[in-house]
Structure formats: structure tokens, C-alpha cells
């Protein structure tokens, strides 16, 4: 096993327990962890560090960088142990979220494509120690990644030391799926030589080198993937509405019959949309995205798609086990890239991505809030949605028209926090219908959204607000400032947005 996974005998001297490796991490350090949307992240060393801090009773504070969200062995265990002082660029862990909203952890919610260049440009403090999950280490000391790339290449490049967790729970058949291309810093940066979804432009390993590796830990721990909620009627209707939109675009000659490369966010609605494509007439689909969930794997299985480019395979627990059983089928159909490439605005614009992402709330002019509940409480983060939204050929945001059993309207007079401005939002879809905002003025957008996407319980209220706003002064983007956020404050006071 060691010769297969660790291919240079000199590295055997650097093998140690997770507890011993955790001693390389000191108070005040910056740690870069591999992984992206609980996949391909280190587990044994983070757990050992949390346990060491708990037993010692000594305080430790570190800054944690990642590609996106990490599993509970990192975000959860470190959040509970009070280890994290600052976190970026994305998270989904309930324990860590609680600490962020309590003000105990400073959180930098960033566009995922920006996080790499911030590090490479020296805007962020450099990485002291990178903890990287690996399938194997080459003879030259380079890292063969597992099921996610994320920011691992940048962390390794910028780190003083690298701790490698060689995870035997991930099969060696994954080797070869990675395509590692490192983007140069400006000035005179060269174009990324990627003009088709399936092109390979890099190496199957991440450059590291023997000298930078400080510790190697053998593990066999599985990713703590999240189960997906069953597809409900609302998600099915959203999926049906998106498919109707696609059919119309094809009929009008604005999309080819096999559409354009698809990007999809995570969650049950995103899964429902892609499952809908499995049962549709659309064929020869391609995907250029950041996360592959169960439904994208199903697109490959059913033959609707033959190629996916991503930075992470993050299926449900049962979906991932099935993926591993069929790894030979998927191996030549999935390419894993660094998130600097998977989320790169240049590539998204060049390929003409159809970007489909989820919103918490939207307003009548098309501004989207993806991150903050009632304007202040962080949910997860913007993730990669902004990378694709501003640069996609078609940008679609979806949401159920109501939340909290109908007490919240997901479409409001003014969003309580803006992540995606009206300038980046082209199409809004709820279970009620589709609002195509392209080529429309603010007032035209408002009526398109209210008439097509708002729940019947809230449509009269929004039409009343809009009509009174028209009489209230400036008529380009009409608002009543005293009432623009009244719906949110009403919910906080009474438990409902309804009057």
C-alpha cells in the first residue's frame, strides 16, 4: 500500500500520527485546508488538533482558509473548540455559523474565484501550514488529489509547510481525473487556454516537492457528505418552469438544442432542475460548474450528458457510494480543476455558461440576496454564484415564492442585503412562473416579477406598494423608503410579513 500511495521511500520518514502532525500547528497561524463543499477535505489532523486544544485547556486562535465549505471534522470541531479566529471564503456548518453570527468568528464571505488571487497577490496573509487530503504522493513529492481540488494548489504553493493526509478510503481509480492549471499573476497574464468544456490543459497532480512536505498521515476516513432533501412539489414546479424557458429559448433560436454549458448551485431545487433534464428531450448536454451533486451524476448515467468540468464531486452519502462503485464509467467523463479555473470569469464568459443558482430573497427590481437572513444573519455565503452570474450567457436565480409556511415572501419591495445586483440578474424563477428581465427597464422588471413569480398571498401587497411608489416621487426605480424594509421588520415583530 505504501509504495502505491507514497511513491518515494524518503517520505516514509515523514509519516506520523495525526496527533504528532497537529503539533505543527501553532497559535496565530494561517491554515489552508483542501476540500470543497464537504469533499476532499482533511479530517484526522483537524480532529486531533481540536482534541489537543480541549485537553490542554490553552486557548488557540488560527485563521482558516479553504476552497469552500469543509466537513464537521474541521469547521464543526474547530468552531466548537473555539479555535477559529477568522474564516474565509465560504462555510455551511451550523456550529460555525452560530459562532459567526454571535460575533466570535470574523468571516470573510468572498467570491470563490477571488479567494485564490487574493492569496496569490499577497492581499491575504500567507499560509503557514496547508493540510491537504491526497490519493497519493508522487516520486517527486507532488500531490495527487482526491475528489475535490478547490484552492489546494494555491495553498500548497504559498505554504511554508504541508501536512498530507493520504486517504485510503478514496480509490486509486480517481487518479487522472484532476487537471491542474496554475494561473499566472498580472501583469501580462496569458489567456487560460480553455475553449471547450472537455479540454485538458494541466497536470494530473498538484506541484509541491519533497522539501515542503512536513508530515504524512495515513487515514481511511470518509467525507461527511450531506444528504439531500427529497424533491418536493415546489422544486418540481421550479424545474418545470426552467425547462419551459429553455424550450422557448430554443424555439426562438437563442439557444442551441443541446443548450449551453450548465452551471448549477447546490441544494434540493438545483437537484430537481437537473433531474428534470434527465427526463427531458434535451441531449448532448455539457456542464461547466463548481460542484457535482447526485443529479449531475445522473445526467451522465442516463446519457443526457457526456462531460462535466468541476472542482468538486460532492454527492449525498448514498450517491457517493454509488459513484465509487461506478468509478470506471465516470472517470473519463468528469474533469476536476482548481476553483481558480472552474469559477473563472474569463472562462465562464468564453464558454457562454447558463448559470442557475438559488436566492434567499429577491426584490421587485431584480436584486438578489443569497446570504443574509433578515439582512444581518449570515446563512452560508455567496459561494461561486457571483462568479457565474455576472459572466454567464444566461443568469437564472431560483427560489420558492414563500418561506416559513407562507409567513415570508421571498420577493419583497427591497432586499435586506444585496449579493447580486439587478444588473447581473437576467431570469427569476419560482414555482409560480418565470420572469425574463432581459432588456427591461426597472418598472418593466417590477411588473414582470410581480405578475409572474410572486405568491398570490403577496401579489396584491406588492402591486399596492409599487403603485403607491409610482406616485411618491422619482419614477425610474420607484420606492417608498419608509416602507421598503417594512416587510422584514413586520416579520421580526409579528412572525409574518402579511398585514
XYZ file of C-alpha atoms in Angstrom:
499
model
C 0.000 0.000 0.000
C 2.717 2.483 0.909
C 4.585 2.041 -2.364
C 1.325 2.563 -4.260
C 0.283 5.664 -2.346
C 3.643 7.065 -1.236
C 5.967 6.617 -4.181
C 9.217 7.963 -2.761
C 10.753 5.960 0.084
C 12.378 9.085 1.544
C 8.899 10.231 2.535
C 8.386 7.221 4.818
C 10.478 9.087 7.394
C 7.872 11.846 7.489
C 4.977 9.548 8.355
C 3.463 10.145 11.771
C 0.214 10.057 13.697
C -2.441 12.729 13.348
C -1.680 13.830 16.910
C 2.020 14.310 16.121
C 1.222 16.194 12.907
C -1.187 18.502 14.731
C 1.745 19.789 16.809
C 2.982 21.593 13.684
C 0.010 23.936 14.025
C 0.634 26.810 16.428
C -1.380 29.661 17.857
C -1.811 32.576 15.434
C -1.074 30.575 12.291
C -2.875 30.751 8.956
C -4.056 27.314 7.842
C -5.108 26.389 4.312
C -7.257 23.255 4.073
C -8.048 21.323 0.918
C -11.642 20.456 0.124
C -14.696 21.996 -1.435
C -18.329 21.619 -0.301
C -17.631 18.720 2.060
C -15.454 16.710 -0.305
C -11.720 16.054 -0.360
C -11.012 17.787 2.943
C -8.592 16.705 5.733
C -10.127 15.002 8.746
C -7.703 13.218 11.082
C -5.324 16.117 11.762
C -8.085 18.712 12.333
C -9.827 16.365 14.783
C -6.538 15.709 16.574
C -5.891 19.445 16.871
C -9.348 20.117 18.314
C -8.854 17.338 20.853
C -5.388 18.623 21.802
C -6.720 22.137 22.407
C -9.615 20.829 24.500
C -7.366 18.660 26.662
C -4.703 21.316 27.188
C -7.158 23.995 28.243
C -4.970 26.533 26.434
C -6.524 28.949 24.008
C -5.539 28.752 20.363
C -6.697 31.012 17.564
C -5.977 30.410 13.898
C -7.146 31.807 10.568
C -8.671 29.171 8.297
C -8.722 29.347 4.502
C -10.468 26.767 2.326
C -11.877 26.340 -1.150
C -15.488 26.328 0.059
C -17.261 24.588 2.939
C -15.471 21.844 4.865
C -16.784 18.895 6.816
C -17.647 18.810 10.529
C -14.175 17.474 11.372
C -12.842 20.957 10.542
C -15.485 23.698 10.635
C -17.556 21.942 13.290
C -14.786 20.638 15.563
C -12.697 23.799 15.328
C -15.730 26.026 15.784
C -16.786 24.109 18.885
C -13.247 24.224 20.296
C -13.064 27.983 19.729
C -10.006 27.641 17.517
C -11.138 29.742 14.533
C -10.488 33.471 14.761
C -11.124 34.223 11.088
C -12.667 32.126 8.302
C -12.910 32.525 4.522
C -14.270 32.260 1.850
C -17.370 30.052 2.470
C -18.940 27.746 5.067
C -22.112 25.761 5.711
C -21.559 24.366 9.204
C -24.249 25.067 11.819
C -21.778 25.290 14.743
C -19.506 27.680 12.882
C -22.450 29.718 11.616
C -23.569 30.181 15.218
C -20.118 31.464 16.179
C -20.043 33.837 13.185
C -23.444 35.319 13.986
C -22.511 35.624 17.661
C -19.536 37.740 16.600
C -16.955 35.243 17.861
C -15.521 34.452 14.412
C -14.652 37.045 11.788
C -15.986 35.793 8.472
C -14.943 36.999 5.028
C -17.674 35.997 2.579
C -15.946 36.137 -0.803
C -16.476 35.341 -4.462
C -14.731 31.991 -4.685
C -12.740 32.951 -7.770
C -11.376 35.963 -5.882
C -10.044 33.980 -2.928
C -7.215 32.415 -4.916
C -5.981 35.644 -6.438
C -6.206 37.496 -3.111
C -3.789 34.911 -1.733
C -1.526 34.893 -4.786
C -1.414 38.708 -4.906
C -0.396 38.898 -1.241
C -3.582 40.704 -0.176
C -4.289 37.952 2.354
C -1.673 36.800 4.886
C 0.326 33.864 3.523
C -0.384 30.283 4.542
C 1.792 28.875 7.327
C 0.600 25.278 7.059
C -1.505 23.626 4.355
C -3.396 20.440 5.284
C -4.172 18.513 2.126
C -6.067 15.277 1.511
C -4.357 13.135 -1.144
C -4.806 9.905 -3.029
C -1.047 9.549 -3.290
C 2.273 11.390 -3.377
C 4.446 11.052 -6.489
C 8.151 10.237 -6.540
C 8.884 13.962 -6.870
C 6.698 14.854 -3.895
C 3.715 16.130 -5.847
C 0.142 15.636 -4.599
C -2.467 13.561 -6.408
C -5.796 14.959 -5.156
C -8.938 13.015 -4.255
C -12.475 14.214 -5.007
C -12.031 17.978 -4.799
C -9.380 20.463 -5.887
C -10.659 23.806 -4.597
C -7.823 26.119 -3.546
C -5.375 23.327 -2.693
C -2.860 24.276 -5.445
C -2.666 27.865 -4.172
C -2.368 26.771 -0.537
C 0.463 24.371 -1.346
C 2.220 26.991 -3.476
C 2.043 29.640 -0.742
C 2.538 27.473 2.362
C 5.705 27.135 4.410
C 4.829 23.540 5.307
C 2.394 20.938 4.011
C 0.720 18.175 6.025
C -0.579 15.456 3.712
C -3.406 13.137 4.717
C -3.180 10.121 2.402
C -6.731 8.785 2.454
C -7.091 5.114 1.521
C -10.889 5.389 1.673
C -10.649 7.103 -1.731
C -9.879 4.578 -4.522
C -6.819 4.943 -6.717
C -9.126 4.835 -9.746
C -9.660 8.559 -9.105
C -6.112 9.231 -10.273
C -6.134 11.009 -13.606
C -9.403 12.923 -13.141
C -7.600 16.077 -11.982
C -6.432 18.736 -14.427
C -4.265 21.221 -12.533
C -3.530 24.525 -14.263
C -1.988 27.415 -12.322
C -2.954 30.929 -13.384
C -0.165 33.499 -13.521
C -0.315 36.813 -11.678
C -0.621 40.066 -13.669
C 0.789 41.931 -15.493
C 0.599 40.440 -18.991
C -1.337 37.419 -17.749
C -1.893 34.913 -20.540
C -5.389 33.754 -21.515
C -6.498 30.465 -19.978
C -6.237 28.066 -22.953
C -9.682 26.595 -22.400
C -12.270 26.945 -25.181
C -14.253 23.721 -24.691
C -15.607 22.052 -21.559
C -13.635 18.856 -22.092
C -10.194 20.294 -22.750
C -7.308 19.245 -20.512
C -4.714 21.967 -20.064
C -2.693 20.938 -16.995
C -1.263 18.081 -14.947
C -2.910 15.261 -13.017
C -1.069 16.282 -9.845
C -0.524 19.419 -7.747
C 3.088 20.557 -7.618
C 4.527 20.502 -4.111
C 8.021 18.993 -3.791
C 9.637 16.717 -1.238
C 11.116 19.500 0.908
C 7.803 21.257 1.575
C 6.109 18.143 2.949
C 6.468 18.235 6.733
C 4.223 15.326 7.729
C 2.277 12.457 6.177
C -0.690 10.906 7.959
C -2.466 7.775 6.740
C -6.256 7.877 7.070
C -9.251 5.922 5.841
C -11.986 8.372 6.829
C -14.921 9.062 4.529
C -16.204 12.540 3.720
C -19.188 13.587 5.815
C -21.367 14.377 2.824
C -24.783 15.942 3.334
C -27.980 14.117 2.481
C -30.275 15.953 0.095
C -33.855 16.765 0.974
C -36.405 14.897 -1.150
C -37.650 16.797 -4.200
C -40.952 18.407 -3.232
C -43.751 19.806 -5.389
C -42.367 23.347 -5.270
C -38.953 22.225 -6.531
C -40.613 20.157 -9.274
C -42.602 23.167 -10.469
C -39.478 25.344 -10.500
C -37.770 22.674 -12.584
C -40.715 22.530 -14.991
C -40.698 26.313 -15.361
C -36.977 26.361 -16.190
C -37.455 23.625 -18.794
C -40.296 25.638 -20.362
C -37.973 28.641 -20.501
C -35.270 26.561 -22.190
C -37.740 25.235 -24.767
C -38.849 28.756 -25.613
C -35.244 29.948 -25.982
C -34.503 27.059 -28.359
C -37.682 27.754 -30.326
C -36.668 31.416 -30.700
C -33.190 30.396 -31.860
C -31.443 31.949 -28.839
C -30.159 28.598 -27.552
C -28.939 25.526 -29.453
C -30.842 22.264 -28.998
C -28.210 20.999 -26.576
C -28.351 24.330 -24.699
C -25.070 25.857 -23.449
C -22.732 24.526 -20.729
C -24.705 24.289 -17.486
C -23.655 25.555 -14.072
C -25.793 24.721 -11.085
C -25.586 25.622 -7.412
C -26.210 23.132 -4.626
C -29.385 22.083 -2.855
C -32.704 20.356 -3.472
C -34.009 22.901 -6.013
C -30.800 22.695 -8.054
C -31.011 18.908 -7.926
C -34.639 18.965 -9.075
C -33.806 21.133 -12.089
C -31.106 18.742 -13.260
C -33.244 15.666 -12.613
C -35.850 17.367 -14.800
C -33.323 17.498 -17.615
C -32.828 13.732 -17.269
C -36.482 13.231 -18.258
C -36.485 15.939 -20.947
C -35.864 15.930 -24.696
C -32.544 17.780 -24.298
C -29.450 15.740 -25.205
C -25.680 16.082 -25.618
C -25.523 18.432 -22.639
C -22.278 19.628 -21.081
C -21.691 21.060 -17.607
C -19.078 23.603 -16.518
C -19.683 24.038 -12.827
C -18.116 24.021 -9.362
C -19.922 21.140 -7.639
C -21.252 17.824 -8.946
C -24.220 16.523 -6.965
C -26.329 13.385 -7.454
C -28.398 14.820 -10.284
C -25.376 15.730 -12.416
C -24.066 12.200 -11.997
C -27.481 11.007 -13.132
C -27.230 13.195 -16.258
C -24.146 11.180 -17.173
C -25.740 7.838 -16.274
C -28.839 8.407 -18.389
C -26.775 9.574 -21.352
C -28.134 13.133 -21.456
C -24.653 14.478 -20.779
C -21.248 13.103 -21.648
C -18.918 15.591 -19.979
C -18.673 17.576 -16.755
C -15.973 20.005 -15.642
C -15.996 20.848 -11.924
C -13.809 21.417 -8.877
C -15.638 19.004 -6.555
C -17.643 15.789 -6.527
C -19.970 16.240 -3.583
C -22.796 13.738 -3.819
C -25.029 12.573 -0.977
C -23.634 9.696 1.132
C -25.596 7.115 -0.845
C -24.889 8.928 -4.127
C -21.164 8.960 -3.430
C -21.040 5.249 -2.630
C -22.793 4.549 -5.925
C -20.322 6.842 -7.700
C -17.376 4.905 -6.273
C -18.911 1.612 -7.421
C -19.149 3.030 -10.954
C -15.865 4.952 -10.971
C -14.684 3.324 -14.216
C -17.781 4.663 -16.002
C -17.289 8.222 -14.706
C -13.516 8.510 -14.893
C -13.310 9.857 -18.430
C -16.467 11.945 -18.139
C -15.517 14.199 -15.187
C -12.607 16.647 -15.053
C -11.569 18.134 -11.697
C -9.993 21.599 -11.921
C -8.750 24.172 -9.367
C -11.550 26.584 -8.440
C -9.490 29.403 -9.907
C -10.264 27.750 -13.255
C -13.678 26.168 -12.572
C -15.036 29.519 -11.345
C -13.002 31.788 -13.588
C -14.990 34.702 -15.070
C -12.898 34.631 -18.245
C -13.798 31.002 -18.939
C -17.458 31.406 -17.954
C -17.840 34.297 -20.401
C -15.978 32.472 -23.171
C -17.964 29.236 -22.874
C -21.319 31.007 -22.502
C -22.459 29.410 -19.264
C -26.118 29.024 -18.273
C -25.803 29.880 -14.571
C -28.524 28.526 -12.257
C -28.294 29.487 -8.580
C -30.527 29.831 -5.542
C -31.618 33.003 -3.749
C -32.840 33.610 -0.205
C -34.880 36.576 -1.375
C -35.300 38.905 -4.355
C -36.853 42.297 -4.750
C -39.230 43.630 -7.365
C -36.390 45.177 -9.379
C -34.289 42.017 -9.596
C -31.729 42.469 -6.826
C -30.876 39.152 -5.148
C -29.894 38.314 -1.568
C -28.164 34.931 -1.383
C -26.531 35.129 2.028
C -28.177 37.106 4.845
C -31.373 36.249 6.733
C -33.206 39.488 7.572
C -30.195 41.495 6.430
C -27.804 40.632 9.274
C -27.651 36.905 9.999
C -25.216 35.012 7.767
C -26.537 31.785 6.328
C -23.677 30.284 4.281
C -22.119 32.720 1.843
C -22.169 33.863 -1.770
C -20.017 30.936 -2.892
C -19.434 30.785 -6.622
C -22.795 32.180 -7.695
C -21.377 35.648 -8.389
C -18.509 34.240 -10.450
C -21.013 32.726 -12.861
C -23.897 35.201 -12.540
C -22.070 38.258 -13.822
C -20.332 36.326 -16.588
C -22.912 33.803 -17.759
C -24.682 33.948 -21.110
C -27.924 33.440 -19.174
C -28.138 34.005 -15.421
C -31.056 32.358 -13.610
C -31.925 32.680 -9.924
C -34.488 30.387 -8.336
C -36.399 30.375 -5.075
C -39.677 29.176 -3.647
C -42.048 32.144 -3.636
C -42.600 31.856 0.139
C -40.811 30.532 3.223
C -41.703 29.749 6.843
C -45.065 28.205 5.905
C -46.052 31.281 3.938
C -45.141 33.871 6.565
C -42.228 35.149 4.472
C -42.485 36.320 0.888
C -39.273 35.547 -0.962
C -39.984 38.530 -3.194
C -40.071 41.825 -1.322
C -40.061 45.567 -2.096
C -36.326 45.823 -1.343
C -33.914 43.053 -0.372
C -32.394 43.338 3.090
C -28.919 42.579 1.693
C -27.631 42.666 -1.900
C -25.314 39.983 -3.280
C -26.292 40.147 -6.948
C -27.454 43.483 -8.289
C -30.243 43.875 -10.830
C -27.531 44.364 -13.477
C -26.418 40.731 -13.138
C -29.806 39.030 -12.804
C -31.416 38.021 -16.093
C -34.112 35.480 -15.220
C -36.026 34.784 -11.993
C -37.929 31.533 -11.492
C -40.265 30.451 -8.705
C -42.886 27.729 -8.642
C -45.331 30.446 -9.765
C -43.572 31.145 -13.054
C -40.706 32.810 -14.924
C -39.710 36.486 -15.091
C -37.396 37.251 -18.012
C -35.777 40.552 -17.060
C -33.511 40.924 -20.084
C -33.944 44.163 -21.977
C -36.420 45.583 -19.474
C -36.346 48.859 -17.559
C -36.747 48.856 -13.747
C -40.506 49.456 -13.915
C -40.922 46.777 -16.567
C -38.903 44.358 -14.429
C -41.071 45.062 -11.400
C -44.285 44.198 -13.209
C -42.693 41.134 -14.838
C -41.615 39.793 -11.430
C -44.816 40.652 -9.556
C -47.136 39.246 -12.219
C -45.190 36.039 -12.866
C -43.253 34.987 -9.765
C -44.948 36.293 -6.611
C -47.184 34.061 -4.481
C -50.893 35.005 -4.715
C -50.968 35.852 -0.995
C -48.439 38.656 -1.546
C -49.149 39.831 -5.099
C -51.803 42.437 -4.113
C -49.478 43.815 -1.411
C -46.572 44.218 -3.843
C -48.743 45.765 -6.557
C -50.091 48.200 -3.970
C -46.555 49.111 -2.870
C -45.392 49.548 -6.453
C -48.367 51.702 -7.498
C -48.036 53.961 -4.474
C -44.287 54.217 -5.060
C -45.017 55.495 -8.589
C -46.879 58.410 -7.023
C -44.212 59.049 -4.402
C -41.587 60.941 -6.404
C -38.852 59.776 -8.783
C -40.230 57.289 -11.267
C -37.142 55.491 -12.616
C -36.893 52.954 -9.768
C -39.883 53.850 -7.589
C -39.564 53.247 -3.856
C -41.185 54.361 -0.628
C -38.148 54.483 1.636
C -40.211 54.427 4.844
C -41.762 51.138 3.720
C -39.021 49.476 1.650
C -37.862 47.244 4.517
C -41.119 47.314 6.452
C -41.931 43.748 5.434
C -38.813 42.494 7.203
C -39.424 44.488 10.383
C -43.059 43.352 10.400
C -41.904 39.721 10.303
C -39.459 40.324 13.158
C -42.209 41.888 15.271
C -45.204 39.682 14.401
C -43.791 36.492 12.865
C -45.290 37.176 9.440
C -44.872 39.572 6.513
C -48.620 39.626 5.978
C -50.559 42.623 7.191
